Amino acid sequence: MIKIAILGYGTIGSGVVEVLNTNSESIAKRAGDGIEVKYILDLRDFPGDPMEDKVIHDYDVIANDPEVEVVVEAMGGVEPAYTFVKRALLAGKNVTTSNKALVAKHGAELIAIAKEQNINFLFEASVGGGIPIIRPLNSSLTADEIEEITGILNGTTNYILSKMTFEGLEFADVLKDAQSRGYAEADPTADVEGYDACRKIAILTSLVCGQQVDFEDIYTEGISKITADDIKYAKAMGLVIKLLATSRKTKEGYCAMVAPFMLSQQHPLYSVNDVFNAIFVHGNVLGDAMFYGSGAGKLPTASAVVADIVDIAKHLHKNILISWSSKKMDLVDKGRSESRFFVRSAEDKEKVQSLFGEVEFVEVPQISGEVGFLTGKMSEEEFEKKADGLNVIQRIRVV
Ligand code: HSE
């Protein structure tokens, strides 16, 4: 029996118990041994819960128990998760985590400790929930230079944008509805302002380039300023608005960004709706690949965590090399990144043309007193310069 301890008995922690119970036989076969939950660490008690007698409140019990070979971190947030995980690794215990905040901030250090200890620190569930993407990047796609990763990495915002698109609603109304149904957090800031997606693309970019990409360096815009009128313009052009987290390798280095983009029907992420996530990858020898599925939620995320436990069981006392050093990767300045822009302005067409030259104007019959237009491809820097003289109501990048 491989004995594990779960830190945090919330959505993910209880999901891990459920997955282990549901598929115990096949999991044991694949892991080569049974998996037994020895402890669950939580501040709360769970009277009446079948796992009630496993619940403890003192982390020392886990850290000091040599029988515990795997620690599952499902607490979320950087602290005390970081302190607990580091201590577990230093005590020779393998760790799997679903915590993107922890991985984005301390991933390189924790990977290095696991390597030194010849054990494993795995984090498949930290990006894309149940969608396999960390393991593919670290094994299946290692023959490639990954030139682009672009993902819809946040289910809450994709749900909100889908509902705005299909039902013509305003952002605030959809958010309120999503909160009342439990789809969005009571404090939705991390999701709607793009911070969650930012940490996830920081993790993916770090894995792709093998160095530390600080999430603070990634330009991040959320969807809270997207309006029903923006969606009307997008529809008039046959486009949809999606929150993309994107990272590209250019001659000058890696460019990364999180922002709402308008996508054409030809774009592989065009049809990814509701709470689903998807990650598009372009490799220099592979070409294109797409990973699509349940990017959040109790069981999909727990499925990825348990798969990490199985991988750990298959590699006990053998480190699976993950190339992600603590050396910082400086990203290319956002001003150099290029795209087309959709703009709504309170100025007239002549003023727009005097600043931008030839543009494509977009008419929406229900909207008056403003002009909407599409620019040609230009750098962010160039766009900012030209738009400086314009009364801009909205601008959204177009891919
Ligand atoms: N809040 C996240 C989302 C959960 O909406 O995608 C998964 O990280």
Tab-separated table of C-alpha atoms and ligand atoms in Angstrom:
chain	number	residue	atom	x	y	z
A	1	MET	CA	0.000	0.000	0.000
A	2	ILE	CA	1.191	3.495	-0.841
A	3	LYS	CA	0.117	5.821	1.935
A	4	ILE	CA	-0.809	9.366	1.071
A	5	ALA	CA	-1.800	12.507	2.980
A	6	ILE	CA	-4.173	15.096	1.557
A	7	LEU	CA	-3.722	18.735	2.545
A	8	GLY	CA	-7.126	20.451	2.362
A	9	TYR	CA	-10.488	18.656	2.325
A	10	GLY	CA	-12.305	21.135	0.107
A	11	THR	CA	-13.515	20.638	-3.450
A	12	ILE	CA	-10.300	19.115	-4.845
A	13	GLY	CA	-9.236	17.203	-1.720
A	14	SER	CA	-12.621	15.508	-1.383
A	15	GLY	CA	-12.612	14.912	-5.163
A	16	VAL	CA	-9.317	13.010	-4.818
A	17	VAL	CA	-10.897	10.749	-2.170
A	18	GLU	CA	-13.907	10.201	-4.440
A	19	VAL	CA	-11.776	9.321	-7.479
A	20	LEU	CA	-9.616	6.930	-5.411
A	21	ASN	CA	-12.781	5.197	-4.140
A	22	THR	CA	-14.574	5.108	-7.501
A	23	ASN	CA	-11.695	3.550	-9.456
A	24	SER	CA	-9.667	1.920	-6.674
A	25	GLU	CA	-9.082	-1.377	-8.504
A	26	SER	CA	-7.945	0.002	-11.856
A	27	ILE	CA	-5.873	2.693	-10.127
A	28	ALA	CA	-4.108	0.050	-7.998
A	29	LYS	CA	-3.402	-2.021	-11.111
A	30	ARG	CA	-1.934	0.930	-12.957
A	31	ALA	CA	0.047	2.174	-9.973
A	32	GLY	CA	1.351	-1.313	-9.221
A	33	ASP	CA	0.087	-1.001	-5.636
A	34	GLY	CA	-2.998	0.165	-3.715
A	35	ILE	CA	-3.309	3.801	-2.649
A	36	GLU	CA	-4.447	4.462	0.906
A	37	VAL	CA	-5.357	7.838	2.374
A	38	LYS	CA	-3.691	7.902	5.795
A	39	TYR	CA	-4.344	11.541	6.749
A	40	ILE	CA	-6.409	14.507	5.673
A	41	LEU	CA	-5.207	17.844	6.983
A	42	ASP	CA	-7.843	20.518	7.434
A	43	LEU	CA	-8.709	23.224	9.950
A	44	ARG	CA	-12.250	21.858	10.149
A	45	ASP	CA	-13.730	18.619	11.457
A	46	PHE	CA	-16.073	16.571	9.280
A	47	PRO	CA	-18.467	14.755	11.601
A	48	GLY	CA	-20.367	11.998	9.791
A	49	ASP	CA	-17.984	11.988	6.803
A	50	PRO	CA	-16.661	8.481	5.955
A	51	MET	CA	-13.130	9.937	6.172
A	52	GLU	CA	-13.833	11.618	9.526
A	53	ASP	CA	-11.227	9.587	11.449
A	54	LYS	CA	-8.461	10.481	8.955
A	55	VAL	CA	-8.830	14.220	9.557
A	56	ILE	CA	-6.035	15.848	11.549
A	57	HIS	CA	-5.168	19.486	12.274
A	58	ASP	CA	-1.416	19.285	12.851
A	59	TYR	CA	0.872	19.183	9.802
A	60	ASP	CA	3.784	17.880	11.904
A	61	VAL	CA	2.048	14.492	12.121
A	62	ILE	CA	2.292	14.146	8.319
A	63	ALA	CA	5.790	15.602	7.949
A	64	ASN	CA	7.133	13.281	10.658
A	65	ASP	CA	5.406	10.075	9.548
A	66	PRO	CA	7.846	8.029	7.433
A	67	GLU	CA	4.969	5.892	6.149
A	68	VAL	CA	3.539	8.798	4.146
A	69	GLU	CA	5.159	8.658	0.703
A	70	VAL	CA	2.934	11.101	-1.165
A	71	VAL	CA	1.512	14.460	-0.099
A	72	VAL	CA	-1.415	15.824	-2.121
A	73	GLU	CA	-1.579	19.601	-1.777
A	74	ALA	CA	-5.126	20.807	-2.428
A	75	MET	CA	-5.281	23.865	-0.191
A	76	GLY	CA	-4.804	26.593	-2.788
A	77	GLY	CA	-2.970	29.887	-2.264
A	78	VAL	CA	0.758	30.342	-1.788
A	79	GLU	CA	0.938	30.045	2.003
A	80	PRO	CA	0.936	27.826	3.979
A	81	ALA	CA	0.936	25.517	0.926
A	82	TYR	CA	4.527	26.502	0.015
A	83	THR	CA	5.892	25.867	3.525
A	84	PHE	CA	4.096	22.515	3.790
A	85	VAL	CA	5.115	21.316	0.309
A	86	LYS	CA	8.744	22.324	0.726
A	87	ARG	CA	8.905	20.575	4.078
A	88	ALA	CA	7.338	17.433	2.612
A	89	LEU	CA	9.878	17.352	-0.248
A	90	LEU	CA	12.795	17.954	2.119
A	91	ALA	CA	11.492	15.053	4.233
A	92	GLY	CA	11.678	12.833	1.115
A	93	LYS	CA	7.936	12.795	0.382
A	94	ASN	CA	6.635	13.111	-3.178
A	95	VAL	CA	4.123	15.879	-3.816
A	96	THR	CA	1.338	16.499	-6.292
A	97	THR	CA	-0.528	19.776	-6.328
A	98	SER	CA	-3.432	21.414	-8.140
A	99	ASN	CA	-2.301	24.861	-6.974
A	100	LYS	CA	-1.372	27.193	-9.851
A	101	ALA	CA	-0.476	30.070	-7.527
A	102	LEU	CA	2.082	27.858	-5.772
A	103	VAL	CA	3.507	26.388	-8.988
A	104	ALA	CA	3.748	29.736	-10.808
A	105	LYS	CA	5.594	31.325	-7.866
A	106	HIS	CA	7.748	28.488	-6.512
A	107	GLY	CA	7.644	25.758	-9.187
A	108	ALA	CA	11.328	26.010	-10.169
A	109	GLU	CA	12.548	25.721	-6.568
A	110	LEU	CA	10.220	22.821	-5.699
A	111	ILE	CA	11.193	20.938	-8.891
A	112	ALA	CA	14.879	21.409	-7.975
A	113	ILE	CA	14.344	20.071	-4.434
A	114	ALA	CA	12.478	17.034	-5.787
A	115	LYS	CA	15.375	16.370	-8.178
A	116	GLU	CA	17.950	16.620	-5.395
A	117	GLN	CA	15.905	14.196	-3.290
A	118	ASN	CA	15.354	11.850	-6.251
A	119	ILE	CA	11.590	12.077	-5.757
A	120	ASN	CA	8.815	13.873	-7.663
A	121	PHE	CA	6.916	17.147	-7.544
A	122	LEU	CA	4.065	16.927	-10.077
A	123	PHE	CA	1.416	19.491	-10.927
A	124	GLU	CA	-0.732	18.296	-13.841
A	125	ALA	CA	-3.929	19.699	-12.267
A	126	SER	CA	-2.544	23.225	-11.891
A	127	VAL	CA	-3.304	24.114	-15.540
A	128	GLY	CA	-6.385	23.080	-17.495
A	129	GLY	CA	-7.958	21.020	-14.659
A	130	GLY	CA	-8.525	17.533	-16.050
A	131	ILE	CA	-6.946	18.251	-19.457
A	132	PRO	CA	-3.522	16.645	-19.823
A	133	ILE	CA	-1.096	19.411	-20.796
A	134	ILE	CA	1.802	19.427	-18.310
A	135	ARG	CA	2.705	15.784	-18.964
A	136	PRO	CA	2.398	16.144	-22.763
A	137	LEU	CA	4.709	19.170	-22.654
A	138	ASN	CA	7.161	17.286	-20.462
A	139	SER	CA	7.142	14.010	-22.377
A	140	SER	CA	5.111	13.633	-25.588
A	141	LEU	CA	6.167	16.957	-27.111
A	142	THR	CA	9.811	16.999	-26.095
A	143	ALA	CA	11.013	16.475	-29.683
A	144	ASP	CA	9.662	19.910	-30.567
A	145	GLU	CA	10.543	23.511	-30.128
A	146	ILE	CA	7.175	24.840	-29.015
A	147	GLU	CA	6.621	28.051	-30.954
A	148	GLU	CA	3.184	28.901	-29.627
A	149	ILE	CA	0.857	27.966	-26.796
A	150	THR	CA	-2.498	29.705	-26.774
A	151	GLY	CA	-5.216	28.641	-24.417
A	152	ILE	CA	-8.636	29.302	-23.065
A	153	LEU	CA	-7.435	28.553	-19.572
A	154	ASN	CA	-10.240	29.881	-17.404
A	155	GLY	CA	-13.657	28.250	-17.293
A	156	THR	CA	-15.470	31.041	-15.456
A	157	THR	CA	-14.634	33.714	-18.024
A	158	ASN	CA	-15.314	31.390	-20.931
A	159	TYR	CA	-18.743	30.647	-19.464
A	160	ILE	CA	-19.459	34.368	-19.030
A	161	LEU	CA	-18.328	35.275	-22.568
A	162	SER	CA	-20.282	32.353	-24.065
A	163	LYS	CA	-23.449	33.436	-22.274
A	164	MET	CA	-22.937	37.059	-23.335
A	165	THR	CA	-22.520	35.840	-26.919
A	166	PHE	CA	-25.457	33.430	-27.055
A	167	GLU	CA	-27.929	35.498	-25.010
A	168	GLY	CA	-26.821	39.071	-25.742
A	169	LEU	CA	-26.469	39.855	-22.024
A	170	GLU	CA	-24.233	42.369	-20.229
A	171	PHE	CA	-21.167	41.202	-18.292
A	172	ALA	CA	-22.496	42.185	-14.845
A	173	ASP	CA	-25.792	40.321	-15.321
A	174	VAL	CA	-24.115	37.104	-16.460
A	175	LEU	CA	-21.613	37.304	-13.609
A	176	LYS	CA	-24.408	37.680	-11.054
A	177	ASP	CA	-26.219	34.684	-12.550
A	178	ALA	CA	-23.003	32.602	-12.619
A	179	GLN	CA	-22.358	33.428	-8.961
A	180	SER	CA	-25.888	32.482	-7.906
A	181	ARG	CA	-25.463	29.094	-9.648
A	182	GLY	CA	-22.058	28.543	-8.008
A	183	TYR	CA	-20.160	28.684	-11.323
A	184	ALA	CA	-18.254	31.815	-10.325
A	185	GLU	CA	-16.551	32.545	-7.001
A	186	ALA	CA	-18.059	35.026	-4.538
A	187	ASP	CA	-14.916	37.104	-5.220
A	188	PRO	CA	-14.517	36.628	-8.973
A	189	THR	CA	-11.574	39.047	-9.375
A	190	ALA	CA	-8.864	36.440	-10.047
A	191	ASP	CA	-10.950	34.885	-12.811
A	192	VAL	CA	-12.537	37.909	-14.490
A	193	GLU	CA	-9.423	40.088	-14.377
A	194	GLY	CA	-7.302	37.323	-15.945
A	195	TYR	CA	-4.980	36.699	-12.957
A	196	ASP	CA	-5.860	32.980	-12.883
A	197	ALA	CA	-5.129	32.553	-16.611
A	198	CYS	CA	-1.942	34.615	-16.167
A	199	ARG	CA	-0.508	32.172	-13.625
A	200	LYS	CA	-1.428	29.249	-15.869
A	201	ILE	CA	0.285	30.677	-18.975
A	202	ALA	CA	3.310	31.573	-16.802
A	203	ILE	CA	3.551	27.872	-15.844
A	204	LEU	CA	3.176	26.682	-19.453
A	205	THR	CA	5.707	29.209	-20.758
A	206	SER	CA	8.209	28.251	-18.049
A	207	LEU	CA	7.887	24.602	-19.064
A	208	VAL	CA	8.279	25.415	-22.738
A	209	CYS	CA	11.361	27.583	-22.311
A	210	GLY	CA	12.827	25.688	-19.349
A	211	GLN	CA	13.329	28.854	-17.321
A	212	GLN	CA	11.389	30.884	-14.766
A	213	VAL	CA	8.754	33.158	-16.301
A	214	ASP	CA	7.433	35.496	-13.620
A	215	PHE	CA	3.678	35.935	-13.875
A	216	GLU	CA	4.107	39.564	-12.785
A	217	ASP	CA	5.886	40.218	-16.130
A	218	ILE	CA	2.936	39.030	-18.237
A	219	TYR	CA	0.644	41.772	-19.506
A	220	THR	CA	-2.843	40.858	-18.274
A	221	GLU	CA	-6.262	42.240	-19.169
A	222	GLY	CA	-9.527	40.661	-18.012
A	223	ILE	CA	-13.034	40.649	-19.430
A	224	SER	CA	-14.829	42.968	-16.984
A	225	LYS	CA	-14.863	45.810	-19.549
A	226	ILE	CA	-16.355	43.717	-22.374
A	227	THR	CA	-19.896	44.860	-23.129
A	228	ALA	CA	-22.936	43.547	-24.995
A	229	ASP	CA	-22.198	46.169	-27.699
A	230	ASP	CA	-18.681	44.737	-28.204
A	231	ILE	CA	-20.278	41.336	-28.743
A	232	LYS	CA	-22.695	42.856	-31.294
A	233	TYR	CA	-19.739	44.232	-33.272
A	234	ALA	CA	-17.959	40.855	-33.050
A	235	LYS	CA	-21.062	39.104	-34.382
A	236	ALA	CA	-21.376	41.608	-37.223
A	237	MET	CA	-17.852	40.607	-38.273
A	238	GLY	CA	-18.471	36.854	-37.782
A	239	LEU	CA	-16.052	36.806	-34.835
A	240	VAL	CA	-16.275	35.705	-31.193
A	241	ILE	CA	-14.597	37.235	-28.143
A	242	LYS	CA	-12.497	34.876	-25.991
A	243	LEU	CA	-10.108	35.435	-23.109
A	244	LEU	CA	-6.840	34.042	-24.449
A	245	ALA	CA	-3.645	33.337	-22.582
A	246	THR	CA	-0.956	33.220	-25.191
A	247	SER	CA	2.756	32.748	-25.434
A	248	ARG	CA	4.846	32.850	-28.601
A	249	LYS	CA	8.485	32.309	-29.377
A	250	THR	CA	9.814	35.107	-31.584
A	251	LYS	CA	13.299	35.936	-32.852
A	252	GLU	CA	13.676	38.316	-29.927
A	253	GLY	CA	12.400	35.911	-27.253
A	254	TYR	CA	9.077	34.886	-25.732
A	255	CYS	CA	6.024	37.196	-25.869
A	256	ALA	CA	3.220	36.364	-23.434
A	257	MET	CA	-0.114	38.032	-22.798
A	258	VAL	CA	-3.555	37.475	-21.295
A	259	ALA	CA	-6.353	39.522	-22.883
A	260	PRO	CA	-9.725	39.289	-24.610
A	261	PHE	CA	-9.262	38.604	-28.333
A	262	MET	CA	-11.654	38.488	-31.269
A	263	LEU	CA	-11.323	35.168	-33.103
A	264	SER	CA	-12.454	34.161	-36.562
A	265	GLN	CA	-14.238	30.895	-37.308
A	266	GLN	CA	-10.967	29.500	-38.693
A	267	HIS	CA	-9.269	29.797	-35.301
A	268	PRO	CA	-8.966	26.415	-33.501
A	269	LEU	CA	-10.303	27.936	-30.255
A	270	TYR	CA	-13.386	29.536	-31.890
A	271	SER	CA	-15.814	26.766	-30.849
A	272	VAL	CA	-14.596	26.280	-27.269
A	273	ASN	CA	-17.613	27.381	-25.233
A	274	ASP	CA	-19.102	27.393	-21.748
A	275	VAL	CA	-16.829	26.226	-18.931
A	276	PHE	CA	-14.594	24.213	-21.259
A	277	ASN	CA	-10.894	24.945	-21.602
A	278	ALA	CA	-8.626	24.224	-24.555
A	279	ILE	CA	-4.956	24.639	-25.268
A	280	PHE	CA	-3.572	25.024	-28.767
A	281	VAL	CA	0.084	24.127	-29.209
A	282	HIS	CA	2.272	24.692	-32.266
A	283	GLY	CA	5.566	22.835	-32.431
A	284	ASN	CA	8.243	23.377	-35.083
A	285	VAL	CA	8.195	19.715	-36.168
A	286	LEU	CA	4.799	18.567	-34.863
A	287	GLY	CA	2.772	21.384	-36.369
A	288	ASP	CA	-0.530	21.962	-34.562
A	289	ALA	CA	-2.080	20.072	-31.641
A	290	MET	CA	-5.104	20.854	-29.473
A	291	PHE	CA	-6.015	19.711	-25.982
A	292	TYR	CA	-9.680	20.201	-25.078
A	293	GLY	CA	-11.849	19.298	-22.104
A	294	SER	CA	-12.982	19.999	-18.566
A	295	GLY	CA	-10.648	22.684	-17.306
A	296	ALA	CA	-12.011	22.969	-13.792
A	297	GLY	CA	-14.320	21.307	-11.292
A	298	LYS	CA	-14.029	18.715	-8.568
A	299	LEU	CA	-13.702	15.401	-10.403
A	300	PRO	CA	-11.833	16.511	-13.557
A	301	THR	CA	-9.203	18.257	-11.420
A	302	ALA	CA	-9.053	15.322	-8.978
A	303	SER	CA	-8.621	12.976	-11.960
A	304	ALA	CA	-5.417	14.828	-12.895
A	305	VAL	CA	-4.194	14.793	-9.280
A	306	VAL	CA	-4.780	11.048	-8.943
A	307	ALA	CA	-3.016	10.429	-12.272
A	308	ASP	CA	-0.023	12.238	-10.737
A	309	ILE	CA	-0.223	9.918	-7.709
A	310	VAL	CA	-0.159	6.935	-10.084
A	311	ASP	CA	2.843	8.404	-11.922
A	312	ILE	CA	4.590	8.952	-8.596
A	313	ALA	CA	3.839	5.333	-7.597
A	314	LYS	CA	5.398	4.174	-10.878
A	315	HIS	CA	8.489	6.286	-10.239
A	316	LEU	CA	9.104	5.848	-6.521
A	317	HIS	CA	12.662	6.964	-5.680
A	318	LYS	CA	13.220	7.990	-9.297
A	319	ASN	CA	12.971	11.602	-10.358
A	320	ILE	CA	11.098	12.398	-13.565
A	321	LEU	CA	13.179	15.183	-15.059
A	322	ILE	CA	11.299	18.454	-15.521
A	323	SER	CA	13.212	21.158	-17.327
A	324	TRP	CA	12.344	24.400	-15.504
A	325	SER	CA	15.291	26.185	-13.938
A	326	SER	CA	15.065	29.159	-11.592
A	327	LYS	CA	16.980	31.331	-14.124
A	328	LYS	CA	14.631	34.153	-15.018
A	329	MET	CA	13.404	34.457	-18.601
A	330	ASP	CA	12.916	38.085	-19.631
A	331	LEU	CA	9.880	38.404	-21.853
A	332	VAL	CA	9.828	40.568	-24.973
A	333	ASP	CA	8.300	43.969	-24.248
A	334	LYS	CA	4.542	43.954	-24.854
A	335	GLY	CA	4.910	46.973	-27.159
A	336	ARG	CA	6.636	44.746	-29.756
A	337	SER	CA	3.798	42.239	-29.971
A	338	GLU	CA	1.672	42.525	-33.137
A	339	SER	CA	-1.995	42.012	-33.988
A	340	ARG	CA	-4.946	43.666	-35.682
A	341	PHE	CA	-7.163	45.813	-33.469
A	342	PHE	CA	-10.903	46.341	-33.380
A	343	VAL	CA	-11.661	49.852	-32.137
A	344	ARG	CA	-14.811	51.737	-31.142
A	345	SER	CA	-14.393	55.485	-31.137
A	346	ALA	CA	-16.544	58.519	-30.492
A	347	GLU	CA	-14.731	60.382	-33.320
A	348	ASP	CA	-15.881	60.442	-36.955
A	349	LYS	CA	-14.560	58.340	-39.836
A	350	GLU	CA	-12.372	61.184	-41.206
A	351	LYS	CA	-10.505	61.501	-37.910
A	352	VAL	CA	-10.033	57.715	-37.753
A	353	GLN	CA	-8.629	57.675	-41.310
A	354	SER	CA	-6.359	60.633	-40.637
A	355	LEU	CA	-4.729	58.658	-37.814
A	356	PHE	CA	-4.903	55.049	-39.064
A	357	GLY	CA	-5.104	55.426	-42.876
A	358	GLU	CA	-7.241	52.821	-44.636
A	359	VAL	CA	-9.302	50.774	-42.132
A	360	GLU	CA	-12.344	48.477	-42.375
A	361	PHE	CA	-15.380	50.174	-40.843
A	362	VAL	CA	-17.954	47.936	-39.141
A	363	GLU	CA	-21.625	48.902	-38.967
A	364	VAL	CA	-24.031	47.618	-36.324
A	365	PRO	CA	-27.571	48.869	-37.011
A	366	GLN	CA	-28.555	49.114	-33.310
A	367	ILE	CA	-25.495	51.203	-32.360
A	368	SER	CA	-25.158	54.905	-33.276
A	369	GLY	CA	-23.077	57.921	-32.265
A	370	GLU	CA	-19.754	56.113	-32.681
A	371	VAL	CA	-17.629	54.341	-35.283
A	372	GLY	CA	-16.285	50.805	-35.159
A	373	PHE	CA	-13.302	49.780	-37.264
A	374	LEU	CA	-10.649	47.136	-37.809
A	375	THR	CA	-7.027	48.156	-38.244
A	376	GLY	CA	-4.363	46.306	-40.208
A	377	LYS	CA	-1.693	44.350	-38.342
A	378	MET	CA	0.543	46.578	-36.234
A	379	SER	CA	2.594	46.534	-33.057
A	380	GLU	CA	1.049	47.492	-29.711
A	381	GLU	CA	3.447	50.423	-29.592
A	382	GLU	CA	2.336	51.700	-32.996
A	383	PHE	CA	-1.324	51.233	-32.091
A	384	GLU	CA	-0.971	53.169	-28.821
A	385	LYS	CA	0.723	56.019	-30.669
A	386	LYS	CA	-2.007	56.252	-33.304
A	387	ALA	CA	-4.871	55.801	-30.849
A	388	ASP	CA	-3.476	58.522	-28.606
A	389	GLY	CA	-5.262	61.207	-30.617
A	390	LEU	CA	-8.537	59.281	-30.711
A	391	ASN	CA	-11.429	59.171	-28.279
A	392	VAL	CA	-11.382	55.374	-27.798
A	393	ILE	CA	-14.419	53.686	-26.273
A	394	GLN	CA	-13.044	50.163	-26.626
A	395	ARG	CA	-10.208	48.307	-28.316
A	396	ILE	CA	-9.908	44.545	-28.622
A	397	ARG	CA	-7.122	42.602	-30.296
A	398	VAL	CA	-8.042	40.403	-33.269
A	399	VAL	CA	-6.386	37.121	-34.289
B	1	HSE	N1	-11.431	29.431	-11.348
B	1	HSE	C1	-10.822	28.558	-12.293
B	1	HSE	C2	-11.627	28.593	-13.598
B	1	HSE	C3	-10.744	27.162	-11.726
B	1	HSE	O1	-12.708	29.204	-13.641
B	1	HSE	O2	-11.171	28.067	-14.595
B	1	HSE	C4	-9.707	26.287	-12.331
B	1	HSE	O3	-8.403	26.765	-12.134
